[in-house]
Coordinates of C-alpha atoms in Angstrom, one line a residue:
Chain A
X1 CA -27.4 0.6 37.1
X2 CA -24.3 2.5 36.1
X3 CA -22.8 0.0 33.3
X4 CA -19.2 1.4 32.2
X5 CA -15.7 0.7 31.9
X6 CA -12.2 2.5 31.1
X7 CA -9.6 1.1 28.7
X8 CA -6.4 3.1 29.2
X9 CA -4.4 2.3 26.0
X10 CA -2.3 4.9 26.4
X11 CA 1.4 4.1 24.8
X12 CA -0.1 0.9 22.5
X13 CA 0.3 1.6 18.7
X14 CA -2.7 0.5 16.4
X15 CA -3.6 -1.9 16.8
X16 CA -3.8 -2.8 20.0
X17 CA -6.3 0.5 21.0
X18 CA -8.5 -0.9 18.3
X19 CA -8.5 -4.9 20.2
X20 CA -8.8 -3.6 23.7
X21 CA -11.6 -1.5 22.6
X22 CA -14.0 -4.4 21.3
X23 CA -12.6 -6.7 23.4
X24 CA -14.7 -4.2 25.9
X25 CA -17.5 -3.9 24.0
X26 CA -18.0 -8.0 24.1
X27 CA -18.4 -7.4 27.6
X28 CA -21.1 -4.8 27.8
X29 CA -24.7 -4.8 26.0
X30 CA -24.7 -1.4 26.7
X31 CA -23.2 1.9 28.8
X32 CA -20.7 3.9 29.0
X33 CA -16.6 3.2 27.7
X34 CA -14.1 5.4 28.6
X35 CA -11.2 5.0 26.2
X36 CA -8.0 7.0 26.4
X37 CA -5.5 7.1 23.6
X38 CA -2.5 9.1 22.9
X39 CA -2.6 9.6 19.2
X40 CA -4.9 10.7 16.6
X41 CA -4.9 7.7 14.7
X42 CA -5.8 5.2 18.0
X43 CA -8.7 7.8 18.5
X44 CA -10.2 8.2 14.8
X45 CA -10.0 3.9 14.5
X46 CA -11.4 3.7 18.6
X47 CA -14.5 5.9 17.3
X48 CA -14.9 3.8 14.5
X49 CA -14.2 0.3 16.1
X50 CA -17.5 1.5 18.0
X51 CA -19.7 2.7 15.4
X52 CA -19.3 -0.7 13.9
X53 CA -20.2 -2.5 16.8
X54 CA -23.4 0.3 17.7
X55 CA -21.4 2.5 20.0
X56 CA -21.8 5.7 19.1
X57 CA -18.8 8.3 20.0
X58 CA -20.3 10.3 22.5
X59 CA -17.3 12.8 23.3
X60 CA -13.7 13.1 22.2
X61 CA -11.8 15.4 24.5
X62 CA -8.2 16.0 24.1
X63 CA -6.5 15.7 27.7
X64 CA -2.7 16.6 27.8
X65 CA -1.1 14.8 25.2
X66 CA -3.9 12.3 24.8
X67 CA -7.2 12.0 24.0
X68 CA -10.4 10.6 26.2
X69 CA -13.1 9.2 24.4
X70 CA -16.4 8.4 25.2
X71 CA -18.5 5.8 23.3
X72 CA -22.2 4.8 24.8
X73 CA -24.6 2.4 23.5
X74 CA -28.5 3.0 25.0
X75 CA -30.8 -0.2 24.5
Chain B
X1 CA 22.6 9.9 -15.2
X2 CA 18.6 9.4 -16.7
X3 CA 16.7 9.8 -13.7
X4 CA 18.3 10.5 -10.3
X5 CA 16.6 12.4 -7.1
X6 CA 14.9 15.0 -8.6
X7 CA 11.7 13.2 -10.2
X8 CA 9.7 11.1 -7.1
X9 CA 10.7 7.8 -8.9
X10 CA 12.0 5.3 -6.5
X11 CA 15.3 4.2 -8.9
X12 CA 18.0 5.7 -10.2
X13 CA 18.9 5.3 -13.9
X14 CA 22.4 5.6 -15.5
X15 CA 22.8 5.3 -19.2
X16 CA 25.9 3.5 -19.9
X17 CA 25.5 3.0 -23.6
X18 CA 23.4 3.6 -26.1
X19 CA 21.3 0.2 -25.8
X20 CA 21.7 0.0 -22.3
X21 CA 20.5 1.9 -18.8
X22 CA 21.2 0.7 -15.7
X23 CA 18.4 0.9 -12.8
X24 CA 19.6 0.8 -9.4
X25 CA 17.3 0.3 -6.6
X26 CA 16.9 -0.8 -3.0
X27 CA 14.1 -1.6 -0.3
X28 CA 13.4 -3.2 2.6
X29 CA 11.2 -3.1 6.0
X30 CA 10.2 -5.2 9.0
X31 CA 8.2 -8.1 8.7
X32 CA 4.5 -7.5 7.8
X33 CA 3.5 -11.4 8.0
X34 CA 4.5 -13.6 10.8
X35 CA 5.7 -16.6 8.2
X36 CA 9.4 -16.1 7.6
X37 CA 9.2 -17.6 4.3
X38 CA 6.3 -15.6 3.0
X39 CA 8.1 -12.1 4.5
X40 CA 10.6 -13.2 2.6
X41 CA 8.8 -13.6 -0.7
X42 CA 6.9 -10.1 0.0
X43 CA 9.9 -8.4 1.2
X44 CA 11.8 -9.6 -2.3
X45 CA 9.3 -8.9 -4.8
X46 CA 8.5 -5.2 -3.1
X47 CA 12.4 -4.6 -4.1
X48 CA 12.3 -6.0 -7.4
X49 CA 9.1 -4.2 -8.6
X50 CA 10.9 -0.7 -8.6
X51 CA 12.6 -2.2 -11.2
X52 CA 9.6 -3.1 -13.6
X53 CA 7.7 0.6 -12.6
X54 CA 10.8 1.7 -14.9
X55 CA 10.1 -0.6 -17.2
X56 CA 13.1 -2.5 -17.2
X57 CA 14.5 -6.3 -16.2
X58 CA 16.3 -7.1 -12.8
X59 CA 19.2 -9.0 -13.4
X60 CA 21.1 -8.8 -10.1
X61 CA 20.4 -8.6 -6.6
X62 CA 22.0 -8.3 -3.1
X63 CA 20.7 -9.0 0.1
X64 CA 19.5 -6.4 3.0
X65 CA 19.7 -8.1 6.0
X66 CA 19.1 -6.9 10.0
X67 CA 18.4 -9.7 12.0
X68 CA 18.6 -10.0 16.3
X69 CA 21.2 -12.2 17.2
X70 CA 18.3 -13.9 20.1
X71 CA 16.5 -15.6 17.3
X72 CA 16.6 -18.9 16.0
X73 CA 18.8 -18.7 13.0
X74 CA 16.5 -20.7 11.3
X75 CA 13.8 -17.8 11.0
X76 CA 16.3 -16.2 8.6
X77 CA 17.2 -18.7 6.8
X78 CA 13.3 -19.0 5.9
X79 CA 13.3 -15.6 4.8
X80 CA 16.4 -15.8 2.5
X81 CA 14.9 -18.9 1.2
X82 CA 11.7 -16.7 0.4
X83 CA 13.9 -13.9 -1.3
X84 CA 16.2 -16.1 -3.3
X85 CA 12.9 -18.1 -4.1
X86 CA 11.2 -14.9 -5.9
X87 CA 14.4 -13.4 -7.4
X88 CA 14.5 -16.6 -9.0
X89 CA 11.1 -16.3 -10.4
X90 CA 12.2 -13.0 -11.6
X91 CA 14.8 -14.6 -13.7
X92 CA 18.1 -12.6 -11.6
X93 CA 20.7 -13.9 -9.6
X94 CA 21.0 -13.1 -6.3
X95 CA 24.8 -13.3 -5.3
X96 CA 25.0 -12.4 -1.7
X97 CA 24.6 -9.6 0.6
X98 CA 25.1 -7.8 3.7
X99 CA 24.1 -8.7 7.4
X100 CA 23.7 -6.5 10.6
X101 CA 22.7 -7.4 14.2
X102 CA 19.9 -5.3 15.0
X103 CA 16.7 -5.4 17.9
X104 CA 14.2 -5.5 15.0
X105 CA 14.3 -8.0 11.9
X106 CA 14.4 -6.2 8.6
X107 CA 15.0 -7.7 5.2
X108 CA 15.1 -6.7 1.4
X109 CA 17.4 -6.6 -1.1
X110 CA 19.2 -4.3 -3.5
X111 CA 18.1 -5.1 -6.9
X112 CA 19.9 -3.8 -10.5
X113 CA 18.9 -3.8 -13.6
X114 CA 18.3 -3.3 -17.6
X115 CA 16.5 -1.0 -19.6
X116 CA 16.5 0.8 -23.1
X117 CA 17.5 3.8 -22.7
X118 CA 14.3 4.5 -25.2
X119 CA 12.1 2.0 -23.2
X120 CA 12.7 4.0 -19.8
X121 CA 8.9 4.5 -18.0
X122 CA 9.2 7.0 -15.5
X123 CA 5.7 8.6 -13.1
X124 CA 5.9 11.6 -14.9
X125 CA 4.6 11.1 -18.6
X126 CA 0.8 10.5 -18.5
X127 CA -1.0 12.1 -20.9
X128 CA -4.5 13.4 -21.7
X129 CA -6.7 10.8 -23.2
X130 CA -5.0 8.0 -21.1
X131 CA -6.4 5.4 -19.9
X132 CA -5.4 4.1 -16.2
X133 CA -4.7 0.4 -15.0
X134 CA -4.0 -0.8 -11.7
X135 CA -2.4 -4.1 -11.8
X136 CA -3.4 -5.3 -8.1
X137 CA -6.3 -4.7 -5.8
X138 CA -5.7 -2.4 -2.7
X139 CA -6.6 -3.0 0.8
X140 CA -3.3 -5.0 2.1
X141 CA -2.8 -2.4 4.6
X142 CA -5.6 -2.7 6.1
X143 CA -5.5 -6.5 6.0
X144 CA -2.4 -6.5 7.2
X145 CA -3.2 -4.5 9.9
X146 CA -6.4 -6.9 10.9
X147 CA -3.6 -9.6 10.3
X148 CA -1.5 -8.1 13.5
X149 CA -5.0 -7.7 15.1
X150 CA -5.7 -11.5 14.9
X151 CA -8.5 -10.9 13.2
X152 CA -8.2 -11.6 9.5
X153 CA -10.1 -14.0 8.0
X154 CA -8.3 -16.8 6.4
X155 CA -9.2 -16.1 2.9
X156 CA -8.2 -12.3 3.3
X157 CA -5.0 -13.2 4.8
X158 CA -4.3 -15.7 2.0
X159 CA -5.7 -12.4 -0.8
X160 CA -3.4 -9.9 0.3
X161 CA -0.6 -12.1 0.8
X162 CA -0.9 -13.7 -3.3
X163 CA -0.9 -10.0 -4.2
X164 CA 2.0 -8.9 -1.9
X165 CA 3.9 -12.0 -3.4
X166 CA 2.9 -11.3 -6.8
X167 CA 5.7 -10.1 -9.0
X168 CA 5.4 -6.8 -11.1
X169 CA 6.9 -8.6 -14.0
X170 CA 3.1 -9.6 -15.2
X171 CA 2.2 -5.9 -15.1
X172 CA 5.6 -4.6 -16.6
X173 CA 5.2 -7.4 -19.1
X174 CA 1.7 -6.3 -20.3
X175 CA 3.0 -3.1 -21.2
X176 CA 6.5 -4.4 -23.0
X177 CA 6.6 -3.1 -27.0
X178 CA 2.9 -1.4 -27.0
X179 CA 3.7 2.8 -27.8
X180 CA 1.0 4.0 -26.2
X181 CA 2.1 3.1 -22.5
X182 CA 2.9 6.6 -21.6
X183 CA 4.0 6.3 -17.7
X184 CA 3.9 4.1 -15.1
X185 CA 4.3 4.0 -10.9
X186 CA 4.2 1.4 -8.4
X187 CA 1.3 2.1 -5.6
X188 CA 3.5 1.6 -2.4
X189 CA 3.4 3.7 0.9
X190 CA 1.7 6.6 0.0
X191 CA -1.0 4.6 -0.9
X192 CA -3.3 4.8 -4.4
X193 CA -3.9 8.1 -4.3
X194 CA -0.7 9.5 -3.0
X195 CA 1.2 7.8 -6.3
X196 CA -1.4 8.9 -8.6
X197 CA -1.4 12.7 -7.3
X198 CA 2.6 12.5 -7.7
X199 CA 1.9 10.8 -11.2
X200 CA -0.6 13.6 -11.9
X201 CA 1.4 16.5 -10.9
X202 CA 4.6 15.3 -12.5
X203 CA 2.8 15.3 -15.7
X204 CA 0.7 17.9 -15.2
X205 CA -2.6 16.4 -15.5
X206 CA -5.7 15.6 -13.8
X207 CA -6.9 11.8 -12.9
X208 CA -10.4 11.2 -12.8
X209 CA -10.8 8.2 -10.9
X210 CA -13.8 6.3 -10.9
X211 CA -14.6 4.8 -7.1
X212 CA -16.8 2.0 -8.5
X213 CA -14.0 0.6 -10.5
X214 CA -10.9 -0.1 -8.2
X215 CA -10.4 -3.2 -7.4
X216 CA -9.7 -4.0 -3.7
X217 CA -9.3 -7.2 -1.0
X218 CA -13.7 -7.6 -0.1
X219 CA -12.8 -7.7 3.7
X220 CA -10.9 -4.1 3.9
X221 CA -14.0 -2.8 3.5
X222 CA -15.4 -4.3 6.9
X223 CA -11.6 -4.6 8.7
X224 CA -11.8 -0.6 7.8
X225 CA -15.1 0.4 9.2
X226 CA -13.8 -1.5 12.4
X227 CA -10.9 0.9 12.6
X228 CA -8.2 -1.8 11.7
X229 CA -6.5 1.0 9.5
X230 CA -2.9 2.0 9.7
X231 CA -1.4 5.2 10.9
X232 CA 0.2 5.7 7.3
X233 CA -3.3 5.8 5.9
X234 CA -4.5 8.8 8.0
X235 CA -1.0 10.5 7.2
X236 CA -1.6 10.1 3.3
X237 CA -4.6 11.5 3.7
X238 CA -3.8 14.8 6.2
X239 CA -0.9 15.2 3.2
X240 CA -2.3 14.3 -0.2
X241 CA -6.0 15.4 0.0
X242 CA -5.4 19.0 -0.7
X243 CA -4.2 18.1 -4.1
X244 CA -7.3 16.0 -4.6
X245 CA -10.9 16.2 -5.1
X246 CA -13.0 13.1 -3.3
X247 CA -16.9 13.1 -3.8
X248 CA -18.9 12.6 -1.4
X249 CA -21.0 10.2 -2.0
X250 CA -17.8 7.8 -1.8
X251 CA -18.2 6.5 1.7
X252 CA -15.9 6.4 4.2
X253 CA -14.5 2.9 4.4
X254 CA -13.4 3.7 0.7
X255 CA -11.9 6.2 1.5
X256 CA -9.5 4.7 3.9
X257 CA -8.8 2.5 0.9
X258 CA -7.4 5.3 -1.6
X259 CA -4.9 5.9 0.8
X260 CA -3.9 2.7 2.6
X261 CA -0.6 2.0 2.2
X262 CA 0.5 -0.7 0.2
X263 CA 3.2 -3.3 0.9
X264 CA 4.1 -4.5 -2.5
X265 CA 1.2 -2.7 -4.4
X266 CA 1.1 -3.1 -7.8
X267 CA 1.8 -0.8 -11.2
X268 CA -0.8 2.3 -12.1
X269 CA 0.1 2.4 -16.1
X270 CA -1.2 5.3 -17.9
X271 CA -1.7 4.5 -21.4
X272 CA -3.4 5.2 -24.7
X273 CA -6.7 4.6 -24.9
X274 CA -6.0 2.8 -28.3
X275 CA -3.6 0.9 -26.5
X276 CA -5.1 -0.1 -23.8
X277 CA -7.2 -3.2 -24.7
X278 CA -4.5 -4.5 -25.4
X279 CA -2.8 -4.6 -22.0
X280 CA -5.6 -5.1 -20.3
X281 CA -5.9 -8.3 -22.2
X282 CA -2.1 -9.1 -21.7
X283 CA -3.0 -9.1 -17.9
X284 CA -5.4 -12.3 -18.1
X285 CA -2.9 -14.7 -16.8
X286 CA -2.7 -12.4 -13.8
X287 CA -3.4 -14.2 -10.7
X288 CA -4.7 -11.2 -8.7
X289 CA -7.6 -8.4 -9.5
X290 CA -6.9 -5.6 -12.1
X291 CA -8.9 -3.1 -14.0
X292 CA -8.9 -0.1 -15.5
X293 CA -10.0 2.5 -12.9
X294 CA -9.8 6.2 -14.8
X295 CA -9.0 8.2 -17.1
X296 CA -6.3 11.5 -17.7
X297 CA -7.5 14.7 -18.8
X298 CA -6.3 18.1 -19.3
X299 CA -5.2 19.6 -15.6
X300 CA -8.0 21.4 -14.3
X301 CA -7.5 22.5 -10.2
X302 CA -7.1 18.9 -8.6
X303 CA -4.5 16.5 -9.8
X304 CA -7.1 13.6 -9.1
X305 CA -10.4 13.9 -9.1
X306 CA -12.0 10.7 -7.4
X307 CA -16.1 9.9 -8.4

């Protein structure tokens, strides 16, 4: 089964990022969240709104003028 | 003129006789609490405690006010109620102001005051074999910021807000008439660490902080390792931390506290270690967490070395 989702929070200030990021992570047990964020602080507190929660941050990748993040959580 | 833009102290201070300096001082911001009154009160002592980090009295003070004209007049009234509420407490008179309409509420006042010219305590003055006080526990940007996130915990909420309501005076007051108080600052934006590295290099001296012993809200700790930590945090620290030295074994959520941002933060005093029993002791009525947190040594590469 391919469990994931995308959260474009794109344009939202901190911290809104932060709530649309565990807000997904309620959803899921486990997968793959696609997050994309447009400045550095959304993406240093996205990574760490998932450690805290288990998700580890699988990628960061910097993608114009905003960043796409990957967290996954494997049960 | 005693102290005027060229030292990082927030007032300026003009000597008018030999008895008497006046302080002159303004802040204000947008609201960091949803309760009008309570923005109020944090907003009003904020402005007043740049008057007792120079060690003086507030006597008079104005009102800042932006305010839409969409909203429910009410709303300010609430938060002029907090303001005149607190500079009341600080025993000044507040006798008027000045009112824009503007998108964004903003409030804060314009605060003057008294000092002895001999009694003056600027952020530049610390000396080694101090000892170093903090006067309120850190962590209310972080709350705040779990606060906007809706996910503070009542009893946090209700922490950061007694400290950000708290006046300096109980701080400034603990120091009034002891010698060995060399300097003092009040931790605002730039966070802990940011006002002690100014402190430090003003004087030229090295802090040595020790981690174990700052006092901070419990919860930032857990709001922080979920990523509820402001952008001015994460500027601090891309600015400040080649001037200090953070071990590191101090973990990461800790961190994040040394440079959070603090909305009405209280005083770091640097004082005599003879002395400074004695204001730690003065501070025992103090409603909110203090300790002493470090030590000031001879400068040696690192304004403030963090362990």
């Amino acid at each position: 089964m391919n469990n994931n989702t995308t959260v474009d929070a794109r344009g939202l200030s901190c911290p809104q990022p932060v709530i649309l990021t565990l807000n997904a992570i309620k959803k899921m047990n486990d997968g793959e969240i696609i997050i994309l964020v447009d400045t550095e602080t959304s993406q240093e507190n996205v990574c760490r709104a998932g450690k805290s929660q288990g998700w580890e941050t699988a990628e960061v990748q910097p993608e114009g003028d905003a960043y796409r993040i990957i967290l996954r959580k494997e049960i | 003129m005693l102290v005027g833009i060229e030292s990082s102290d927030d007032a300026a201070v003009y000597k008018i006789n030999e008895d008497v300096a006046l302080i002159q001082t303004l802040d204000f911001f947008t609201p960091v609490v949803d309760d009008p009154y309570t923005f109020g009160q944090i907003a009003a002592a904020n402005a007043l405690s740049d008057v007792y980090a120079m060690g003086g009295e507030p006597f008079l003070a104005l009102n800042i006010v932006c305010f839409p004209d969409c909203l429910d007049p009410l709303i300010l009234s609430e938060i002029l109620r907090g303001g005149q509420d607190k500079v009341t407490e600080a025993g000044a008179v507040l006798a008027g102001g000045h009112s824009v309409s503007d998108d964004e509420p903003k409030y804060g006042l314009s605060v003057s005051g008294f000092v002895n010219p001999l009694r003056i305590m600027t952020n530049n003055r610390a000396k080694p074999g101090d000892v170093l006080i903090l006067t309120k526990p850190l962590g209310v940007g972080i709350i705040n910021t779990a606060i906007k996130a809706g996910i503070a915990s009542e009893t946090a909420s209700r922490e950061a807000i007694l400290s950000m309501t708290s006046l300096n005076r109980i701080g400034k007051e603990a120091t009034q008439d002891i010698n060995g108080v060399h300097s003092i600052t009040d931790i605002t934006g730039f966070g802990l660490l940011g006002h002690a590295i100014e402190m430090a290099e003003g004087s030229n001296v090295t802090f040595r902080i020790k981690s174990n012993d700052i006092p901070y809200i419990a919860s930032a700790e857990e709001y922080a390792n979920m990523g509820l930590i402001p952008a001015g945090a994460y500027k601090n620290r891309d600015f400040f931390i080649g001037r200090a030295f953070i071990s590191d074994q101090i973990p990461v959520f800790l961190r994040d506290i040394l440079f959070d941002p603090q909305t009405s933060g209280g005083l770091l005093i640097s004082v005599a270690k003879e002395d400074s029993q004695q204001v730690l002791d003065n501070l025992i009525n103090s409603p909110v967490a203090y300790a002493c947190i470090g030590e000031v040594e001879v400068f040696s590469e690192k304004y403030v070395i963090v362990e």
